[in-house]
PDB file of C-alpha atoms in Angstrom:
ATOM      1  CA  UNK A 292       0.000   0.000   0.000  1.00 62.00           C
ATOM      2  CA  UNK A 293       2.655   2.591   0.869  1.00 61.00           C
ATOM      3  CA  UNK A 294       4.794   1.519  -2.161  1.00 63.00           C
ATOM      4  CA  UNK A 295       1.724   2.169  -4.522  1.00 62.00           C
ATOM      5  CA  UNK A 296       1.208   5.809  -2.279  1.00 66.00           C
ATOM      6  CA  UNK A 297       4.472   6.206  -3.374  1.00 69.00           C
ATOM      7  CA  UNK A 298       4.419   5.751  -6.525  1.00 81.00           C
ATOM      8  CA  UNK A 299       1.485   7.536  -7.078  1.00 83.00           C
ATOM      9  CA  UNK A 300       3.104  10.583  -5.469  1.00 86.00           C
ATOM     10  CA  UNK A 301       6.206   9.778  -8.443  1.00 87.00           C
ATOM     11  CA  UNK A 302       3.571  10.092 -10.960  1.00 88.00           C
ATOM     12  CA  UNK A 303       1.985  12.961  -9.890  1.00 90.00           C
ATOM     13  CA  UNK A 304       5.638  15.030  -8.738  1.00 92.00           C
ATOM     14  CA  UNK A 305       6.738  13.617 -12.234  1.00 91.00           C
ATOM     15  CA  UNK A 306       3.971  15.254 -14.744  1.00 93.00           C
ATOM     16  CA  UNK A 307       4.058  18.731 -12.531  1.00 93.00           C
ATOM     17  CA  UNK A 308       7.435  18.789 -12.960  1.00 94.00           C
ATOM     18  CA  UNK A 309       7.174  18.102 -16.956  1.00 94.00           C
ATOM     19  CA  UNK A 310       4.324  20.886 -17.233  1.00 96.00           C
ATOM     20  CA  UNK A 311       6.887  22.987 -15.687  1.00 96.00           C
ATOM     21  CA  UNK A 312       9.033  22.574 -18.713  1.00 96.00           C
ATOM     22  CA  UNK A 313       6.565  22.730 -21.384  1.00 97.00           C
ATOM     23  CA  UNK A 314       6.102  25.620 -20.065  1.00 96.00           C
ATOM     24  CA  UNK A 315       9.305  26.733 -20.498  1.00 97.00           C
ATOM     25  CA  UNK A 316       9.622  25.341 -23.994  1.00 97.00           C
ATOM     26  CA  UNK A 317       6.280  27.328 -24.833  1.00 97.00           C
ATOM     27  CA  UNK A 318       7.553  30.640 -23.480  1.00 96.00           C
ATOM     28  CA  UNK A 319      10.742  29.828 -25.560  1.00 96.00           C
ATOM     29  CA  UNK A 320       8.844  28.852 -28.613  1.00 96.00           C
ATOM     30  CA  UNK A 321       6.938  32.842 -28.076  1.00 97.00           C
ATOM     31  CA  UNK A 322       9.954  34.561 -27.622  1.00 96.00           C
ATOM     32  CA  UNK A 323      11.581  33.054 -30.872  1.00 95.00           C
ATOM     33  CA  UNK A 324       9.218  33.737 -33.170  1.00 92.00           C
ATOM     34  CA  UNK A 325       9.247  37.390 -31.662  1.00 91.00           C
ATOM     35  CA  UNK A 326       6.406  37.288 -30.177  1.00 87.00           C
ATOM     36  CA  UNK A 327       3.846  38.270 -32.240  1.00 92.00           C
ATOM     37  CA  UNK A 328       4.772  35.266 -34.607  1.00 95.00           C
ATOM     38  CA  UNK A 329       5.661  33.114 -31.691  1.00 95.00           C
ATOM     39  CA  UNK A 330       2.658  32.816 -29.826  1.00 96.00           C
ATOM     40  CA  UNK A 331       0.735  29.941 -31.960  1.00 97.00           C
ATOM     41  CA  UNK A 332       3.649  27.958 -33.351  1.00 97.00           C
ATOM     42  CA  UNK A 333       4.538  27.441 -29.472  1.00 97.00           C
ATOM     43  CA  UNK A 334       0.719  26.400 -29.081  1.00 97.00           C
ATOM     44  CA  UNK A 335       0.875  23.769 -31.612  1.00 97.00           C
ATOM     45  CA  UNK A 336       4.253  22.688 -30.774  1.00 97.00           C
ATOM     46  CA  UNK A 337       3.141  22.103 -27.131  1.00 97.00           C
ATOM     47  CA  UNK A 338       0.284  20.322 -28.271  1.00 97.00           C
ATOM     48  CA  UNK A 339       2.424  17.890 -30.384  1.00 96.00           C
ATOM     49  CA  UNK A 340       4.335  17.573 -27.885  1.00 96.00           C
ATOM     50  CA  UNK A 341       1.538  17.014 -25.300  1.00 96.00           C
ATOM     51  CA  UNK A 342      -0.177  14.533 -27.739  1.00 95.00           C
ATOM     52  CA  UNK A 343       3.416  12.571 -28.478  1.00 93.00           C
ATOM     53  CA  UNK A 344       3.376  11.856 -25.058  1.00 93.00           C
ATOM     54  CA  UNK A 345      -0.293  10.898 -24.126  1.00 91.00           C
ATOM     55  CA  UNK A 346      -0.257   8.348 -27.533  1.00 88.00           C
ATOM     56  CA  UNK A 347       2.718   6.001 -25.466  1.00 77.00           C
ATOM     57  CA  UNK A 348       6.138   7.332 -27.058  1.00 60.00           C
ATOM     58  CA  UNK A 349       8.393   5.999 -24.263  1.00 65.00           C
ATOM     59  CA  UNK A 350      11.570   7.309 -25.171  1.00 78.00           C
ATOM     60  CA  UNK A 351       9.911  11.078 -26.294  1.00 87.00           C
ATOM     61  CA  UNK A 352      12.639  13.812 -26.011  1.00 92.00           C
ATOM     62  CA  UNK A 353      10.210  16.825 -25.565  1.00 94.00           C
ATOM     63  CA  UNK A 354      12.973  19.375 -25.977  1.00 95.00           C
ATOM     64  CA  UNK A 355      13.460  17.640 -29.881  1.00 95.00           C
ATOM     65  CA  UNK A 356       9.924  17.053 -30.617  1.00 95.00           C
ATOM     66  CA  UNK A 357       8.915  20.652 -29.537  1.00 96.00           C
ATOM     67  CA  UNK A 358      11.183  22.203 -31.301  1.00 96.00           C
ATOM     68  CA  UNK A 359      11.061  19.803 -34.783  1.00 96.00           C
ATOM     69  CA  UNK A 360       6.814  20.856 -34.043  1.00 96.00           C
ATOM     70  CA  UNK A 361       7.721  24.296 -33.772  1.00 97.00           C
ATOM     71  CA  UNK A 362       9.622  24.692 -36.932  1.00 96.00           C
ATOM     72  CA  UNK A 363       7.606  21.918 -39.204  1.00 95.00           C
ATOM     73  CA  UNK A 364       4.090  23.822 -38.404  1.00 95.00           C
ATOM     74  CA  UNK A 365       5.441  27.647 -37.731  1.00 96.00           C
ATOM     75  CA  UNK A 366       3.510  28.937 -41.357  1.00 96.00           C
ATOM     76  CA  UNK A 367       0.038  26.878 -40.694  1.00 95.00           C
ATOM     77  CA  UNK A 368      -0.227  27.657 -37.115  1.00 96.00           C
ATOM     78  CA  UNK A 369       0.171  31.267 -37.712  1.00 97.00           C
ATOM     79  CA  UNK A 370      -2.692  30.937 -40.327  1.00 96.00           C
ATOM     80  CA  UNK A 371      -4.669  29.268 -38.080  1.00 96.00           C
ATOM     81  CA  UNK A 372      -4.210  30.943 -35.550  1.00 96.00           C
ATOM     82  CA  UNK A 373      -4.424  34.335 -37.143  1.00 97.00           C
ATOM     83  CA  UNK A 374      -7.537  33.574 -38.855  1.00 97.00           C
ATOM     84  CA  UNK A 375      -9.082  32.508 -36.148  1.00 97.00           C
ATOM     85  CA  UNK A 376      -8.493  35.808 -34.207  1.00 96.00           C
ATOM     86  CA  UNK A 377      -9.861  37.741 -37.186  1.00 97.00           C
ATOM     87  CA  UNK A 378     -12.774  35.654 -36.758  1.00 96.00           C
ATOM     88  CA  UNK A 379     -13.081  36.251 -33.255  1.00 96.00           C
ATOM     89  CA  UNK A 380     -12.691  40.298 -34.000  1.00 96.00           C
ATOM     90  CA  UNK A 381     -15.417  40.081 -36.433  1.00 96.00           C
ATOM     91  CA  UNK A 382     -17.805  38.583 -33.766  1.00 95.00           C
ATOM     92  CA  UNK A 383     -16.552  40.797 -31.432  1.00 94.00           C
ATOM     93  CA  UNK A 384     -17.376  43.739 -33.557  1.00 94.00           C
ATOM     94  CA  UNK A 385     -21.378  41.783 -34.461  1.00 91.00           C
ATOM     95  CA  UNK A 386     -21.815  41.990 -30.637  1.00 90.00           C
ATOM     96  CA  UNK A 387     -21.815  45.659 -30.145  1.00 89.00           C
ATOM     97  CA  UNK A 388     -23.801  45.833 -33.452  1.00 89.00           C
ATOM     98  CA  UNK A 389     -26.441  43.557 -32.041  1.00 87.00           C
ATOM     99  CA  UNK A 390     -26.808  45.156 -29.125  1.00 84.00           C
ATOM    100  CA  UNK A 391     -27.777  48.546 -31.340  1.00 82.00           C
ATOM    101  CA  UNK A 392     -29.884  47.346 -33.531  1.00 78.00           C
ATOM    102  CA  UNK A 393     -33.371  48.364 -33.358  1.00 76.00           C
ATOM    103  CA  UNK A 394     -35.318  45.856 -35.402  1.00 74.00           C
ATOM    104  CA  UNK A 395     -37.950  43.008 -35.382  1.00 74.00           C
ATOM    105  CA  UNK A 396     -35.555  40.360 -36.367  1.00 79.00           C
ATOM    106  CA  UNK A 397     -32.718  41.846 -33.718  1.00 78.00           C
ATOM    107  CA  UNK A 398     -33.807  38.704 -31.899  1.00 82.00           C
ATOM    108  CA  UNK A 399     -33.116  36.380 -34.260  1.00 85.00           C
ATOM    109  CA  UNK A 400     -30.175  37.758 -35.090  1.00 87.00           C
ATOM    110  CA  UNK A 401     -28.691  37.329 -31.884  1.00 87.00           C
ATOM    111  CA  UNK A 402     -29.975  33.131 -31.303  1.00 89.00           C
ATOM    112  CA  UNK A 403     -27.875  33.334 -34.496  1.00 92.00           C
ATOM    113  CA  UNK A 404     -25.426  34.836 -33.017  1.00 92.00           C
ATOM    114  CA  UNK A 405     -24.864  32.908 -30.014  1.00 94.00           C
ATOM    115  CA  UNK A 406     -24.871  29.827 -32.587  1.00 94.00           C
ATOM    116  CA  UNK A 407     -22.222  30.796 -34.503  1.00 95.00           C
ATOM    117  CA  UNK A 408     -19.967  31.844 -31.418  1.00 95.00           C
ATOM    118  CA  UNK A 409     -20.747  28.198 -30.268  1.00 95.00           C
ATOM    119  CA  UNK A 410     -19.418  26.842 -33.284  1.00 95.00           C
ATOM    120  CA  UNK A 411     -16.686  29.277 -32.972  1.00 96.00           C
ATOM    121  CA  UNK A 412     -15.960  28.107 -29.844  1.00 96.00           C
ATOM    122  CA  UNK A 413     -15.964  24.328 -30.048  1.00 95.00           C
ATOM    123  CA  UNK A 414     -14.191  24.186 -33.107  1.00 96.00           C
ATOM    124  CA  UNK A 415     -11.089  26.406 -31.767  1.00 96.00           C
ATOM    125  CA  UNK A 416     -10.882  24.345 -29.044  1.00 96.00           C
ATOM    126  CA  UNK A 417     -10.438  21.332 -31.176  1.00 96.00           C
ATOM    127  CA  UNK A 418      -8.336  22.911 -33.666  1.00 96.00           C
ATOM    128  CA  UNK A 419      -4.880  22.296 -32.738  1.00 96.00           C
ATOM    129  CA  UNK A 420      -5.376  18.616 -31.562  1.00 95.00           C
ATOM    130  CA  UNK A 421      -7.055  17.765 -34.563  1.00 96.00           C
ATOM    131  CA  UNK A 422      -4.091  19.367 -36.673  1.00 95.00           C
ATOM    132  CA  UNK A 423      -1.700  18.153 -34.719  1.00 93.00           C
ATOM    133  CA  UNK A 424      -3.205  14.320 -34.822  1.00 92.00           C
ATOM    134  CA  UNK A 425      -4.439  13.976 -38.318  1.00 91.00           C
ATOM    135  CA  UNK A 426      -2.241  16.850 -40.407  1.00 86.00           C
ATOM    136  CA  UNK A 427      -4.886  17.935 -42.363  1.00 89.00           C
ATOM    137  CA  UNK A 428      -5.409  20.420 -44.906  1.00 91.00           C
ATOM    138  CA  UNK A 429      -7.083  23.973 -43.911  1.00 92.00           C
ATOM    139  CA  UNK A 430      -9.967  23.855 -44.457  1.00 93.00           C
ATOM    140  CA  UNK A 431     -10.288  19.571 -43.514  1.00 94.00           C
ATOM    141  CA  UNK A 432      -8.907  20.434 -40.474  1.00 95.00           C
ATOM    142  CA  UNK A 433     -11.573  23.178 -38.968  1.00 95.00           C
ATOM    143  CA  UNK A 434     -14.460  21.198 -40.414  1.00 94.00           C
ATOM    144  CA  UNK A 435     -12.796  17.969 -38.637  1.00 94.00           C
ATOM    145  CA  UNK A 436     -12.557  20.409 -35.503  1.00 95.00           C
ATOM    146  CA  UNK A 437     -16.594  21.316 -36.079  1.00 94.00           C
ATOM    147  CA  UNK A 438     -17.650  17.637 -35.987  1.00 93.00           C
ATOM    148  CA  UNK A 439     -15.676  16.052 -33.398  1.00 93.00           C
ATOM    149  CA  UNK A 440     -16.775  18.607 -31.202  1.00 93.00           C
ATOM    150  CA  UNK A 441     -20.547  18.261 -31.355  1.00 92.00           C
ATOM    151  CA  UNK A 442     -20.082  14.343 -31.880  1.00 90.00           C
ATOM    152  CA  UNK A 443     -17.929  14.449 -28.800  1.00 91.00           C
ATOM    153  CA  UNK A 444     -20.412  16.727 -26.396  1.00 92.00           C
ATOM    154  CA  UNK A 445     -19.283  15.229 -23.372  1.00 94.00           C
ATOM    155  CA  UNK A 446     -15.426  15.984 -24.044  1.00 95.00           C
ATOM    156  CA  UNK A 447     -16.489  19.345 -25.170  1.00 95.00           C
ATOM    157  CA  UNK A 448     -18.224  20.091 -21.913  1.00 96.00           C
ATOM    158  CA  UNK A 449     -15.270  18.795 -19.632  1.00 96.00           C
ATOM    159  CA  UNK A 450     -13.334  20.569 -21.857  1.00 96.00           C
ATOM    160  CA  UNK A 451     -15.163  23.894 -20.634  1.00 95.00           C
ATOM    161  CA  UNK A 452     -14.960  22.547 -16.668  1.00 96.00           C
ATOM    162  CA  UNK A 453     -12.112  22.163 -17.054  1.00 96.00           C
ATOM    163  CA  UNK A 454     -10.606  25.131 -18.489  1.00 96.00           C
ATOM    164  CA  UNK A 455     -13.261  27.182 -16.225  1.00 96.00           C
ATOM    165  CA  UNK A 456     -11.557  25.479 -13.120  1.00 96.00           C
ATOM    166  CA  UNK A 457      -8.308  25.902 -13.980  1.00 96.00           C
ATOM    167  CA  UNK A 458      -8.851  30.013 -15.274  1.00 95.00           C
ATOM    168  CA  UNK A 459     -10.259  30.054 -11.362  1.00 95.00           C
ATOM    169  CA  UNK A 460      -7.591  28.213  -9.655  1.00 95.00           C
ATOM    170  CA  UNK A 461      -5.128  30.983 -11.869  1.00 93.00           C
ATOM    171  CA  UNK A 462      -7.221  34.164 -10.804  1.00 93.00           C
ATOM    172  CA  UNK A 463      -6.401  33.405  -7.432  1.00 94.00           C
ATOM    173  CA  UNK A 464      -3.187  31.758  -7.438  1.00 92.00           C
ATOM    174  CA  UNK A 465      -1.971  33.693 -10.343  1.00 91.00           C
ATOM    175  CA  UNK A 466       1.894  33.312  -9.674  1.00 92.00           C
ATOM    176  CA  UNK A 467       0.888  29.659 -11.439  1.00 92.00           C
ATOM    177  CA  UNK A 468       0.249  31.200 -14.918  1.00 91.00           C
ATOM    178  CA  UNK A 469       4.126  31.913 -15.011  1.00 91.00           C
ATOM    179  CA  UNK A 470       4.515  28.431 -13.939  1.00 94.00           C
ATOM    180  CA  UNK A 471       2.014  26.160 -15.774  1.00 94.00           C
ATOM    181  CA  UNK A 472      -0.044  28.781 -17.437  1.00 94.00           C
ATOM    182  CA  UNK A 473      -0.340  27.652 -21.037  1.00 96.00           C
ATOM    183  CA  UNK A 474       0.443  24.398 -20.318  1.00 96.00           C
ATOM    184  CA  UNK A 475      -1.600  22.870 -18.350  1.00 97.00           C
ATOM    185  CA  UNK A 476      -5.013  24.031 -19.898  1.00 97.00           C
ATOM    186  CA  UNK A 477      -3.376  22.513 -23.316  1.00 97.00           C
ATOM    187  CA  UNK A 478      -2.915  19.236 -21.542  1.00 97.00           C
ATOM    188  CA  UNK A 479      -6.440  18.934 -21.030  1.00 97.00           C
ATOM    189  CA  UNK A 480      -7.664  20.314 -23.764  1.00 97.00           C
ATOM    190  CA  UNK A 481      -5.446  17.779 -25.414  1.00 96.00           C
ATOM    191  CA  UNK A 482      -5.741  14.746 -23.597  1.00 96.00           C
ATOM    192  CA  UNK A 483      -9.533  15.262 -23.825  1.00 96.00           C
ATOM    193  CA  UNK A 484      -9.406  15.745 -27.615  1.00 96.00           C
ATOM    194  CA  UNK A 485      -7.429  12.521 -27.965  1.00 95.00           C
ATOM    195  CA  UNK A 486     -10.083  10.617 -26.028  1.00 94.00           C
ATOM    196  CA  UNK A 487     -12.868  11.487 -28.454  1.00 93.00           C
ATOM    197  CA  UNK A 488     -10.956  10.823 -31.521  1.00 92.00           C
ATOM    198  CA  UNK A 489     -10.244   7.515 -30.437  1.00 90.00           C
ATOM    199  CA  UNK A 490     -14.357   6.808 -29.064  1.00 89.00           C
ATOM    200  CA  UNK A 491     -15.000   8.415 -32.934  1.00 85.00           C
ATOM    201  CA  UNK A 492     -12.686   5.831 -34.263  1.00 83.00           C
ATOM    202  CA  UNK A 493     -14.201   3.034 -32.517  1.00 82.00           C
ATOM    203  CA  UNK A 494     -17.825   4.417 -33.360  1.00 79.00           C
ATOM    204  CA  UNK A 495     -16.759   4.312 -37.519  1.00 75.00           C
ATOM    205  CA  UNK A 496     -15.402   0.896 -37.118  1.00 71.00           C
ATOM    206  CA  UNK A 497     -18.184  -0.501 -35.558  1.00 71.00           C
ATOM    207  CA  UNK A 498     -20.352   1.195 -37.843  1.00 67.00           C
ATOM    208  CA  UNK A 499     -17.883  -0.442 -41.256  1.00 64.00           C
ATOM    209  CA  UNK A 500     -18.028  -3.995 -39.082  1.00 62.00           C
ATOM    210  CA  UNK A 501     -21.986  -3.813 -39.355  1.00 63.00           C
ATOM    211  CA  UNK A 502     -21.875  -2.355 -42.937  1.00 63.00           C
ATOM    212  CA  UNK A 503     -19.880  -5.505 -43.918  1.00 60.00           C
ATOM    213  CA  UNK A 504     -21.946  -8.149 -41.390  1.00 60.00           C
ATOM    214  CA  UNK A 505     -24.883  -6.879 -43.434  1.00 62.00           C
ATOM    215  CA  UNK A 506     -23.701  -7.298 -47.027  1.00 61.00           C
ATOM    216  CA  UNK A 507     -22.253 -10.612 -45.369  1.00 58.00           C
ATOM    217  CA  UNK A 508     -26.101 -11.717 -44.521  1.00 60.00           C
ATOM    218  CA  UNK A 509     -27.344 -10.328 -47.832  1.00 60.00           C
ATOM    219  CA  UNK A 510     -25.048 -12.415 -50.007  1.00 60.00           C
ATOM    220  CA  UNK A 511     -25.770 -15.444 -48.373  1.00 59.00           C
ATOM    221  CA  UNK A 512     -29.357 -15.230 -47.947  1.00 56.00           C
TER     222      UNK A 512
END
């Protein structure tokens, strides 16, 4: 019993102290691409990373793979990532609009609204873990990100716990965003991902299995 308390303690002491250096690796990944250019090539780096480790890769160097992540996927995370903020500016901006407008249909408008920053939503929170686990195309990857999220609902709703626990645990012990900031809310929003790609794997295969049982029975019959 204490050897398995003990080990449990390893585990735990062990992935603290590797979000600690993601972490690092992140703010390093930021500061070389200046910043401004740094910020979402770090993201998606971390979140290779991140996903490297959760799929079993014993001997994983995190240091290489970040930094091999960081350079392979600098130009699409930057699009991504960009266009996604322009998206987010343009709903921004439809807010205040909304909240102006003086019409018959204003509330329509606005269930509309509130759909589309949903889909906004769910889809940017699957957007690096899909890229980073399938490597898809632009456009493949964010409609990828759209249906895994709503055919995942409960992964997209611990998603949100989660993140809204740990944004509460930083507001009031903030000295940890300097710490784990960025990386921790990536491992969950990772690990999480990864769970529903895999129960959306096993879904298609059963559904293919039953495809085939049924031409099986037809042919015979």
């Amino acid at each position: 019993m204490k050897q398995a308390n003990n080990n449990r303690l390893y585990r735990i002491l062990e992935w603290i102290m590797w979000m600690m250096y993601l972490n690092i690796l992140w703010i390093g990944g930021w500061i070389l691409g200046l910043g401004i250019l740094g910020f979402f090539p770090a993201t998606m780096a971390t979140v290779v990373t991140i996903r490297e480790w959760r799929e079993g890769d014993g001997d994983l160097s995190f240091t290489k793979t970040f930094f091999r992540a960081w350079k392979k996927h600098f130009i699409k995370a930057n699009v991504f990532g960009y266009f996604y903020l322009l998206i987010g500016f343009i709903l921004y901006i439809d807010y205040f609009w909304l909240l102006n407008l003086e019409s018959s249909f204003a509330s329509v408008l606005f269930v509309l609204f509130i759909l589309l920053v949903v889909l906004y939503v769910v889809s940017l929170l699957y957007l690096f873990p899909v890229y980073a686990h399938f490597d898809t195309g632009f456009f493949q990857t964010i409609r990828h990100a759209i249906i895994l999220g709503f055919f995942s609902p409960i992964m997209t709703i611990l998603m949100g716990i989660c993140l809204a626990v740990i944004a509460f645990t930083w507001l009031k012990i903030q000295g940890l965003i300097v710490v784990v900031g960025v990386s921790v809310p990536l491992y969950f929003v990772t690990s999480l991902a990864l769970t529903a790609f895999h129960s959306f794997k096993e879904k298609q295969d059963l559904l293919v299995e039953n495809e085939s049982l049924k031409k099986g029975e037809k042919s015979n019959a």
